[in-house]
XYZ file of C-alpha atoms in Angstrom:
651
model
C 0.000 0.000 0.000
C 1.097 3.582 -0.490
C 2.772 4.776 2.673
C 3.697 8.006 4.360
C 7.270 9.068 4.987
C 8.591 11.125 7.905
C 7.937 14.848 7.690
C 10.438 17.665 7.880
C 11.202 21.277 7.117
C 13.532 20.987 4.104
C 12.158 22.486 0.899
C 12.847 21.410 -2.659
C 12.565 24.020 -5.400
C 10.655 22.689 -8.385
C 12.986 22.518 -11.402
C 16.557 23.722 -11.390
C 17.326 27.325 -10.583
C 18.243 27.933 -14.207
C 14.939 26.492 -15.330
C 13.106 28.870 -13.031
C 14.904 31.747 -14.722
C 13.718 30.458 -18.074
C 10.188 31.581 -17.530
C 10.972 35.206 -16.849
C 14.069 35.941 -18.883
C 15.491 35.372 -22.326
C 18.785 33.861 -21.265
C 20.361 30.748 -22.734
C 17.688 28.263 -21.743
C 15.079 26.130 -23.452
C 12.556 28.913 -23.838
C 15.070 31.356 -25.236
C 18.425 30.548 -26.753
C 18.918 33.799 -28.636
C 22.636 34.673 -28.220
C 21.904 38.346 -28.932
C 19.809 38.644 -25.778
C 21.804 38.956 -22.573
C 21.175 36.522 -19.717
C 18.582 37.970 -17.362
C 17.318 40.578 -19.837
C 13.550 40.816 -20.065
C 11.843 40.465 -23.449
C 9.025 42.971 -23.656
C 5.984 42.257 -25.790
C 6.280 44.425 -28.881
C 4.506 42.704 -31.760
C 1.004 41.377 -32.266
C -1.111 39.825 -35.010
C -2.677 42.282 -37.495
C -6.157 40.993 -36.633
C -5.565 42.076 -33.017
C -4.033 45.401 -33.991
C -7.252 46.190 -35.850
C -9.258 45.484 -32.691
C -6.972 47.702 -30.628
C -7.297 50.545 -33.132
C -11.089 50.225 -33.113
C -11.151 50.395 -29.315
C -12.485 46.845 -28.958
C -9.317 45.458 -27.329
C -6.783 46.914 -24.873
C -3.241 47.531 -26.152
C -0.717 44.694 -26.055
C 1.135 45.887 -22.964
C -2.104 45.701 -20.975
C -2.867 42.188 -22.187
C 0.460 40.471 -21.556
C 1.711 39.402 -18.101
C 4.413 41.394 -16.354
C 7.095 39.087 -17.704
C 5.777 36.979 -20.585
C 7.074 33.473 -21.004
C 9.587 33.543 -23.870
C 9.409 30.693 -26.382
C 12.321 30.161 -28.727
C 11.058 29.235 -32.195
C 12.229 25.834 -33.337
C 13.783 27.053 -36.592
C 13.110 30.772 -36.902
C 10.831 33.606 -35.872
C 7.552 33.158 -37.696
C 5.016 35.347 -39.425
C 1.438 36.020 -38.418
C -1.652 34.677 -40.128
C -3.074 31.613 -41.755
C -5.163 28.622 -40.794
C -3.943 25.305 -39.419
C -6.063 22.522 -40.943
C -6.359 19.264 -39.019
C -9.066 16.697 -38.265
C -10.697 14.592 -35.534
C -13.079 11.642 -35.476
C -16.010 13.134 -33.592
C -16.563 14.126 -29.976
C -14.794 11.067 -28.588
C -11.568 12.109 -30.288
C -11.228 15.195 -28.066
C -7.766 14.173 -26.723
C -6.263 15.357 -30.036
C -7.473 18.840 -29.112
C -5.675 18.667 -25.783
C -2.486 17.583 -27.520
C -2.515 20.283 -30.211
C -4.353 23.391 -29.031
C -4.821 22.636 -25.326
C -1.465 21.819 -23.772
C -1.091 24.384 -20.983
C -0.625 23.071 -17.449
C 0.919 24.568 -14.339
C 4.126 22.866 -15.478
C 5.023 21.171 -18.748
C 7.525 18.841 -20.337
C 10.470 20.276 -22.192
C 10.444 19.354 -25.930
C 12.913 16.484 -25.499
C 11.012 15.084 -22.509
C 14.004 15.281 -20.213
C 12.600 17.431 -17.425
C 9.592 19.253 -16.037
C 9.757 22.996 -16.656
C 7.673 25.976 -15.511
C 4.669 27.150 -17.468
C 1.652 28.900 -15.911
C 3.492 28.424 -12.634
C 6.896 30.090 -12.557
C 8.104 27.935 -9.644
C 7.044 25.275 -7.170
C 8.376 23.607 -4.044
C 7.610 20.542 -1.941
C 7.926 20.034 1.779
C 10.191 17.265 3.059
C 7.709 14.399 2.831
C 6.032 15.546 -0.414
C 2.621 15.974 1.210
C 2.549 19.721 0.500
C 3.233 21.368 -2.853
C 3.337 25.152 -3.206
C 3.045 26.815 -6.626
C 3.699 30.420 -7.559
C 1.931 31.653 -10.681
C 3.565 34.156 -13.000
C 2.359 37.711 -12.451
C -0.270 39.322 -14.640
C -1.820 36.264 -16.285
C -5.256 36.783 -17.825
C -8.005 34.535 -19.122
C -9.012 34.925 -22.765
C -11.774 37.360 -21.708
C -9.252 39.603 -19.970
C -10.076 38.637 -16.380
C -7.090 37.867 -14.084
C -5.995 34.247 -13.654
C -5.073 33.865 -9.976
C -4.758 31.400 -7.122
C -8.492 31.776 -6.578
C -9.145 29.903 -9.820
C -7.005 26.922 -8.873
C -8.326 26.782 -5.299
C -11.878 26.889 -6.680
C -11.085 24.007 -9.049
C -9.525 21.876 -6.332
C -11.844 22.476 -3.432
C -15.198 23.284 -4.972
C -15.077 21.043 -8.034
C -12.702 18.108 -7.641
C -13.482 17.648 -3.953
C -17.223 17.838 -4.566
C -18.647 14.294 -4.738
C -21.777 15.571 -6.458
C -19.686 16.750 -9.394
C -17.067 14.032 -9.805
C -16.012 10.623 -8.469
C -12.490 12.040 -8.268
C -13.507 13.520 -4.921
C -13.738 10.058 -3.380
C -10.100 9.413 -4.319
C -8.818 12.284 -2.123
C -7.183 14.354 -4.887
C -5.785 16.869 -2.424
C -7.000 20.260 -1.286
C -5.697 23.724 -2.081
C -5.177 26.768 0.112
C -4.611 30.283 -1.139
C -1.466 31.983 0.153
C -1.801 35.138 -1.945
C -3.024 36.124 -5.414
C -0.207 34.203 -7.101
C 0.619 31.486 -4.562
C -1.298 28.435 -3.372
C -0.461 25.203 -1.549
C -1.852 21.765 -2.378
C -1.995 19.280 0.510
C -2.105 15.537 -0.180
C -3.147 12.725 2.147
C -0.257 10.647 0.796
C 3.184 11.764 -0.430
C 3.024 12.669 -4.120
C 6.313 14.014 -5.425
C 5.240 13.204 -8.996
C 2.232 15.546 -9.076
C 4.215 18.619 -10.081
C 5.472 16.816 -13.162
C 2.372 15.085 -14.387
C -1.118 14.425 -13.096
C -4.441 14.239 -14.895
C -5.709 17.071 -12.684
C -2.949 19.376 -13.919
C -4.809 20.341 -17.088
C -8.172 20.314 -15.320
C -7.418 22.783 -12.546
C -6.326 25.480 -15.014
C -9.447 25.220 -17.175
C -12.030 26.163 -14.534
C -12.333 29.987 -14.368
C -14.010 30.854 -11.105
C -15.469 34.149 -12.330
C -17.291 32.310 -15.129
C -18.303 29.071 -13.378
C -19.314 30.233 -9.901
C -22.794 31.275 -11.021
C -23.448 27.655 -12.000
C -22.252 26.288 -8.620
C -24.713 25.819 -5.772
C -22.167 26.946 -3.142
C -21.794 30.337 -4.847
C -25.272 30.743 -6.288
C -28.118 29.481 -4.063
C -30.398 29.813 -7.093
C -28.286 27.510 -9.273
C -30.999 24.844 -9.436
C -33.526 27.426 -10.620
C -31.028 28.617 -13.236
C -30.500 25.017 -14.339
C -34.241 24.538 -14.799
C -34.427 27.716 -16.877
C -31.595 26.425 -19.065
C -33.246 23.032 -19.525
C -31.119 20.943 -17.132
C -32.295 18.570 -14.414
C -30.256 20.316 -11.707
C -27.182 22.440 -11.100
C -24.861 19.412 -11.312
C -25.960 18.592 -14.853
C -25.663 22.256 -15.817
C -22.190 22.560 -14.299
C -20.991 19.495 -16.184
C -22.265 20.965 -19.450
C -20.455 24.240 -18.782
C -17.170 22.890 -17.402
C -16.658 19.305 -18.592
C -15.621 17.956 -15.195
C -16.243 14.261 -15.872
C -16.399 14.359 -19.661
C -13.614 16.597 -20.940
C -15.200 16.757 -24.391
C -17.876 19.028 -22.888
C -15.201 21.661 -22.281
C -14.522 21.838 -26.024
C -18.247 22.061 -26.730
C -18.591 25.329 -24.799
C -17.392 28.382 -26.777
C -18.224 30.711 -23.878
C -15.813 29.422 -21.241
C -12.634 31.544 -20.982
C -9.333 29.776 -21.597
C -5.581 30.069 -21.050
C -4.837 28.243 -24.315
C -3.281 29.868 -27.424
C -6.581 29.651 -29.273
C -10.176 29.889 -28.042
C -13.184 27.988 -29.350
C -15.492 29.887 -31.696
C -17.232 26.916 -33.383
C -17.504 24.115 -30.821
C -16.741 20.419 -31.014
C -19.531 18.268 -32.463
C -20.022 14.885 -34.132
C -19.922 16.321 -37.644
C -19.006 19.460 -39.527
C -15.978 21.299 -38.223
C -14.552 22.851 -35.094
C -12.876 26.270 -35.272
C -10.602 28.090 -32.820
C -9.195 31.629 -33.096
C -6.227 33.238 -31.388
C -6.499 34.180 -27.724
C -5.795 37.947 -27.534
C -4.556 37.583 -23.940
C -2.168 34.699 -24.575
C 0.804 35.053 -22.265
C 3.779 33.921 -24.344
C 6.029 35.763 -26.790
C 8.829 34.764 -29.131
C 12.448 35.865 -28.717
C 11.740 39.167 -30.502
C 8.807 39.985 -28.251
C 6.051 39.051 -30.693
C 2.947 37.763 -28.964
C 2.122 34.182 -29.820
C 0.491 32.278 -31.430
C 1.554 33.032 -34.976
C -1.390 31.214 -36.603
C -4.761 33.000 -36.590
C -7.122 30.035 -36.664
C -7.144 26.273 -36.215
C -9.795 24.239 -38.043
C -10.578 20.598 -37.277
C -12.712 18.829 -39.859
C -14.854 16.283 -38.035
C -14.590 13.088 -40.063
C -16.483 9.770 -39.884
C -13.564 7.326 -39.958
C -9.846 6.722 -40.485
C -10.308 5.882 -44.177
C -11.704 9.322 -44.978
C -8.910 10.853 -42.909
C -6.323 8.929 -44.935
C -7.779 10.195 -48.220
C -7.690 13.768 -46.914
C -4.072 13.302 -45.890
C -3.097 11.894 -49.294
C -4.743 14.914 -50.941
C -2.605 17.285 -48.881
C -5.559 18.738 -46.961
C -3.834 18.678 -43.552
C -1.130 21.101 -42.443
C 0.168 18.998 -39.566
C -1.351 15.780 -38.272
C -0.225 12.565 -36.578
C -3.246 10.598 -35.418
C -5.266 7.575 -36.623
C -4.221 7.325 -40.287
C -0.451 7.264 -39.692
C -0.097 3.494 -39.337
C 2.756 1.234 -40.339
C 0.567 -0.220 -43.087
C -0.304 3.211 -44.549
C 3.230 4.553 -44.566
C 4.233 3.361 -48.077
C 1.051 4.843 -49.575
C 1.563 8.150 -47.800
C 5.229 8.204 -48.790
C 4.364 7.908 -52.468
C 1.980 10.870 -52.271
C 4.338 13.269 -50.502
C 5.246 15.318 -53.578
C 1.738 15.515 -55.025
C 0.237 16.173 -51.579
C 2.762 18.866 -50.690
C 3.803 17.345 -47.379
C 6.606 15.403 -45.744
C 7.042 13.151 -42.718
C 8.284 14.010 -39.256
C 9.422 11.314 -36.853
C 7.534 10.184 -33.759
C 9.780 8.490 -31.218
C 7.308 6.282 -29.373
C 7.250 5.920 -25.621
C 5.516 2.614 -26.237
C 8.180 0.086 -25.323
C 6.616 -3.040 -26.739
C 4.383 -4.091 -29.597
C 2.709 -6.674 -27.357
C 2.890 -7.420 -23.642
C 1.753 -10.935 -22.764
C 0.312 -11.308 -19.278
C -0.247 -14.675 -17.635
C -2.804 -14.090 -14.888
C -0.835 -14.401 -11.651
C -4.038 -13.954 -9.623
C -6.107 -16.546 -11.472
C -9.075 -17.918 -9.537
C -8.153 -21.434 -10.621
C -5.546 -22.662 -8.151
C -3.822 -24.940 -10.669
C -3.325 -22.218 -13.278
C -2.326 -19.723 -10.593
C 0.414 -22.074 -9.399
C 1.647 -22.627 -12.947
C 1.593 -18.960 -13.962
C 3.394 -17.899 -10.772
C 6.195 -20.340 -11.568
C 8.863 -17.984 -12.884
C 10.623 -20.850 -14.651
C 7.442 -21.533 -16.606
C 7.280 -17.903 -17.770
C 10.978 -17.889 -18.675
C 10.559 -21.077 -20.723
C 7.617 -19.615 -22.653
C 9.673 -16.499 -23.368
C 12.583 -18.473 -24.824
C 10.147 -20.385 -27.027
C 9.021 -17.241 -28.909
C 10.859 -16.525 -32.160
C 10.685 -12.763 -31.870
C 12.758 -12.085 -34.965
C 10.298 -14.069 -37.082
C 7.454 -11.963 -35.700
C 9.384 -8.758 -36.405
C 10.146 -9.831 -39.977
C 6.635 -11.049 -40.805
C 4.331 -8.721 -38.864
C 6.390 -5.554 -38.430
C 8.191 -5.441 -41.781
C 11.584 -5.998 -40.180
C 11.184 -2.967 -37.910
C 12.071 -3.375 -34.246
C 14.153 -5.751 -32.174
C 13.442 -8.455 -29.574
C 12.487 -6.708 -26.348
C 10.907 -7.406 -22.993
C 8.709 -5.065 -20.983
C 11.422 -2.483 -20.340
C 12.085 1.237 -20.878
C 13.498 2.172 -24.255
C 17.180 2.811 -24.862
C 16.782 6.612 -24.889
C 14.877 6.577 -21.594
C 16.682 7.703 -18.419
C 15.537 4.380 -16.963
C 16.928 2.088 -19.647
C 18.035 -1.264 -18.232
C 19.651 -3.440 -20.890
C 19.378 -6.636 -18.849
C 15.683 -6.091 -18.204
C 15.105 -5.353 -21.892
C 16.955 -8.369 -23.256
C 16.564 -11.115 -20.673
C 15.018 -14.352 -22.012
C 14.537 -12.920 -25.535
C 16.896 -15.430 -27.178
C 14.939 -17.882 -29.289
C 15.998 -21.296 -28.036
C 13.280 -23.994 -28.061
C 15.722 -26.592 -26.759
C 16.489 -24.399 -23.760
C 12.761 -23.765 -23.250
C 12.011 -27.488 -23.261
C 14.877 -28.127 -20.870
C 13.669 -25.499 -18.410
C 10.173 -26.991 -18.423
C 11.513 -30.485 -17.902
C 13.700 -29.380 -14.991
C 10.797 -27.451 -13.439
C 8.611 -30.569 -13.300
C 6.603 -30.198 -16.515
C 8.288 -33.208 -18.111
C 5.318 -35.596 -18.154
C 2.605 -35.694 -20.895
C -1.064 -36.553 -20.722
C -2.799 -39.013 -23.052
C -3.082 -36.327 -25.747
C 0.613 -35.511 -25.600
C 0.303 -32.239 -23.690
C 2.618 -31.373 -20.810
C 1.359 -31.784 -17.269
C 2.286 -29.638 -14.287
C 4.235 -30.861 -11.241
C 0.800 -31.453 -9.712
C -0.209 -33.776 -12.557
C -2.706 -31.476 -14.297
C -2.598 -30.744 -18.040
C -1.124 -27.316 -18.749
C -4.032 -25.799 -20.650
C -4.967 -22.117 -21.048
C -6.344 -19.501 -23.418
C -4.578 -16.375 -24.664
C -7.151 -13.592 -25.157
C -6.694 -10.808 -27.707
C -9.091 -7.888 -28.428
C -10.175 -7.962 -32.070
C -10.860 -4.259 -32.649
C -7.670 -2.834 -31.189
C -4.602 -3.575 -33.333
C -4.533 -6.201 -36.104
C -0.752 -6.578 -35.757
C -1.186 -7.926 -32.222
C -3.650 -10.561 -33.415
C -1.177 -11.603 -36.135
C 1.766 -11.772 -33.751
C -0.175 -13.739 -31.142
C -1.167 -16.331 -33.733
C 2.546 -16.933 -34.146
C 3.195 -16.949 -30.375
C 0.516 -19.578 -29.801
C 2.132 -21.711 -32.497
C 5.528 -21.468 -30.797
C 4.037 -22.499 -27.453
C 2.136 -25.395 -28.956
C 5.486 -26.708 -30.196
C 6.405 -27.058 -26.497
C 3.422 -29.380 -26.079
C 1.473 -26.726 -24.211
C -2.295 -26.863 -24.757
C -2.852 -23.187 -25.511
C -5.484 -21.594 -27.744
C -5.896 -18.086 -29.112
C -9.201 -16.451 -28.225
C -10.097 -13.267 -30.114
C -12.712 -11.239 -28.234
C -14.668 -8.064 -28.726
C -12.718 -5.313 -27.011
C -15.473 -4.467 -24.519
C -15.794 -8.132 -23.519
C -12.025 -8.427 -23.287
C -11.893 -5.411 -20.978
C -14.738 -6.696 -18.802
C -13.086 -10.090 -18.375
C -9.783 -8.425 -17.519
C -11.298 -6.111 -14.925
C -13.178 -9.033 -13.348
C -10.081 -11.249 -13.265
C -11.690 -13.788 -15.587
C -8.891 -14.181 -18.137
C -6.234 -16.900 -18.315
C -3.720 -14.814 -20.213
C -4.108 -11.729 -22.365
C -2.141 -9.256 -24.449
C -2.006 -5.480 -24.891
C 0.504 -2.983 -26.213
C 3.392 -2.059 -23.922
C 2.900 1.517 -22.750
C 5.278 3.752 -20.824
C 8.833 3.149 -21.935
C 10.264 6.656 -21.561
C 9.978 9.201 -18.756
C 6.380 8.022 -18.326
C 7.663 4.756 -16.843
C 8.078 6.604 -13.554
C 4.615 8.152 -13.649
C 2.739 4.993 -14.607
C 4.803 1.791 -14.146
C 1.868 -0.483 -14.927
C 4.031 -3.162 -16.582
C 6.842 -3.045 -14.042
C 4.729 -3.739 -10.937
C 0.999 -4.144 -10.194
C 0.301 -0.431 -9.727
C -2.529 0.206 -12.192
C -5.845 -1.339 -11.216
C -7.183 -1.230 -14.766
C -4.036 -1.948 -16.754
C -1.565 -4.163 -14.842
C -2.996 -7.149 -16.674
C -0.780 -9.764 -15.050
C -2.305 -9.130 -11.595
C -5.316 -6.804 -11.633
C -6.467 -7.796 -8.085
C -3.003 -7.044 -6.674
C -3.150 -3.616 -8.292
C -6.671 -3.096 -6.938
C -5.312 -3.868 -3.476
C -2.480 -1.377 -3.958
C -4.530 1.591 -5.146
C -7.358 1.038 -2.636
C -5.219 0.231 0.409
C -6.912 -3.166 0.395
C -10.437 -1.744 0.582
C -11.573 -2.790 -2.903
C -13.647 -5.980 -2.399
C -12.271 -7.359 -5.683
C -8.673 -7.045 -4.532
C -6.213 -9.710 -3.431
C -3.316 -8.995 -1.092
C -0.056 -9.656 -2.956
C 2.701 -11.915 -1.585
C 5.299 -10.317 0.687
C 7.929 -9.878 -2.034
C 5.447 -8.062 -4.279
C 4.366 -5.831 -1.385
C 8.015 -4.933 -0.811
C 8.329 -4.047 -4.477
C 5.270 -1.786 -4.256
C 6.715 -0.096 -1.186
C 9.739 0.785 -3.281
C 7.442 2.593 -5.715
C 5.894 4.380 -2.730
C 9.390 5.676 -2.007
C 9.666 6.909 -5.603
C 6.429 8.857 -5.216
C 7.523 10.307 -1.884
C 10.958 11.593 -2.950
C 10.910 15.311 -3.860
C 14.535 15.455 -5.078
C 14.430 14.629 -8.842
C 17.879 13.036 -8.883
C 17.233 10.841 -5.864
C 13.816 9.946 -7.246
C 15.293 8.717 -10.528
C 17.809 6.584 -8.652
C 14.974 5.015 -6.663
C 13.147 4.364 -9.912
C 16.146 2.508 -11.308
C 16.267 0.413 -8.147
C 12.554 -0.283 -8.532
C 13.119 -1.482 -12.109
C 15.946 -3.784 -11.044
C 13.392 -5.580 -8.878
C 11.011 -5.678 -11.854
C 13.756 -7.520 -13.686
C 13.863 -10.138 -10.950
C 10.095 -10.466 -10.754
C 9.544 -10.798 -14.544
C 5.791 -10.239 -14.194
C 4.977 -10.192 -17.925
C 6.797 -10.811 -21.199
C 7.196 -8.648 -24.254
C 7.729 -9.377 -27.928
C 9.508 -6.531 -29.702
C 10.447 -2.891 -29.427
C 7.772 -0.730 -31.021
C 8.988 0.835 -34.276
C 9.320 4.568 -34.843
C 6.158 6.341 -35.913
C 5.532 9.352 -38.124
C 3.259 12.298 -38.775
C 2.799 14.549 -41.774
C 3.540 18.252 -42.101
C 2.787 20.506 -45.079
C 5.696 22.012 -46.984
C 4.554 25.538 -46.064
C 3.981 24.729 -42.368
C 7.054 25.601 -40.292
C 8.735 25.203 -36.883
C 7.590 21.598 -36.455
C 10.572 19.541 -35.201
C 11.762 16.795 -37.514
C 11.535 14.385 -34.586
C 9.632 14.406 -31.304
C 8.703 11.969 -28.511
C 5.253 10.430 -28.723
C 3.157 9.407 -25.713
C -0.149 10.089 -24.041
C 1.860 11.276 -21.048
C 4.068 13.569 -23.128
C 0.997 14.706 -25.108
C 2.714 15.260 -28.435
C 2.919 17.572 -30.183
C 2.033 19.905 -27.279
C 5.497 20.231 -25.675
C 6.976 21.296 -29.048
C 4.995 24.551 -28.670
C 2.357 24.596 -31.432
C 1.892 28.292 -30.702
C 5.195 28.905 -32.548
C 4.206 26.924 -35.654
C 3.610 29.213 -38.620
C 2.568 29.167 -42.281
C 4.576 30.702 -45.096
C 4.876 29.775 -48.764
């Protein structure tokens, strides 16, 4: 279970001192590397888009110096200072595809990842600090921030989001999980208090983007604690009660609702003018109060408008891409199978590829259910020698050659080579294809006898028989590779069958601990390994497929009735991850994470197949400042950390 650590008075400043300077100066840092600007010199906002200048001249918008914060955050353009204007054309697949919005036009948290995903850097918050045991986290916002309607963005907004929204059980089930509470120190400073140590929160947490999208001055009239007549207002607006109305306005549970409300003020580079829907298009226009500038003092973003065509399926999206109708896109259509077709159309479509370096560390993670309800299978699956033998029986290179077009290499569930947590032994152990060795290990472990049908029996005399379950509507490559894996295992005289299931049924069986063995892609092989180590220990109650009940025990402190208490050695491993979460010093925390992964190597909970190949996106020839290569992960939220606000269009 997650545990507390002793308290103390020592403070840890969030990010390095140099990184803190990044957000307020134009010195030689990530946000500004202009050698002509002296270290420590402020960059004043001097330039703005012509469409905003026209509004200033007409008296409909305050001048630039009144709209920018006291010290704007300086963003260094990837290639060069851009020009204003133009329209970024992209696409989504309906309301459910809203995460693409968060990754392109909605990546603004209190902190953010640097473009290379090496460290957490300041953003809306200029600094942060933890107490000794990581149960208190104090943020300081940059001075002079404003919402897109011109109202100040202050500590009051974040405290409102924490205490009145995410700790309100009527509004969200998050409240029952004790997300922490916030206390205002002053207009720019607030402290979050956690029930358990959480030194990872400042770097990444799902609440990070939520607590900066809930403007108090706009939302309080819909909240019963601030407006006693909120239920009457809800009835007037056609809602059942104030809770339903608040959800429609703020998108607390369903984040897509946020993008369906063009009236809610934002801190993003662009604001919604035509909302998200299931068809048609969604349109956003520049936020006149956006709080970042380039190295010459020009207010960002460069691009005036972003348009998302709302398409019915991936096939239509592929056709649009081939026709050159997207300026920059890297979602749904950009599969390994489609790459040759897209490559051929680059010249006619007026686009090229950029590289996506995946955080996904494995094409397929195979999980034998270590918490199986059947005692015989549980004993067999928990036999490490049995798992090692099955791993040696898989001809990974054959799978790579046949299914993945010779892209990738044999790999276990382990962080990638360019991750700070790379462990070569963890990545490569038991990946050698050696059926003789596999048979020998099984024989030595007591699986040397056969039943009347020629299948191996366990040391307890039972036939080794199980099913490997694969979701049919997830990734066809996994189905293809698992057909080969089952064949390799059958050659060991194991009675194993492949069972393809509807994804919803597959998920239900997994969550209810009803599967024998299953397979899913291997997430979290970069920096995200530390934030969600689901494959390295049973920490994720919905995703640690090898032992869902152990993970349920961990996240619920044993209170989940579906949970099973893990063995002592697994509990010790989980306590090591508790230490990772409780360590505020980034360097010490990474060392603890490496120690945690060394135990994962010993435990060998699940087995992988191959390292996921590099991905790609497309970018139009006249669309600039997109890096030629970037990390790709749901945790990193590409392309957000590459600063889409500094993309620009020029023939």
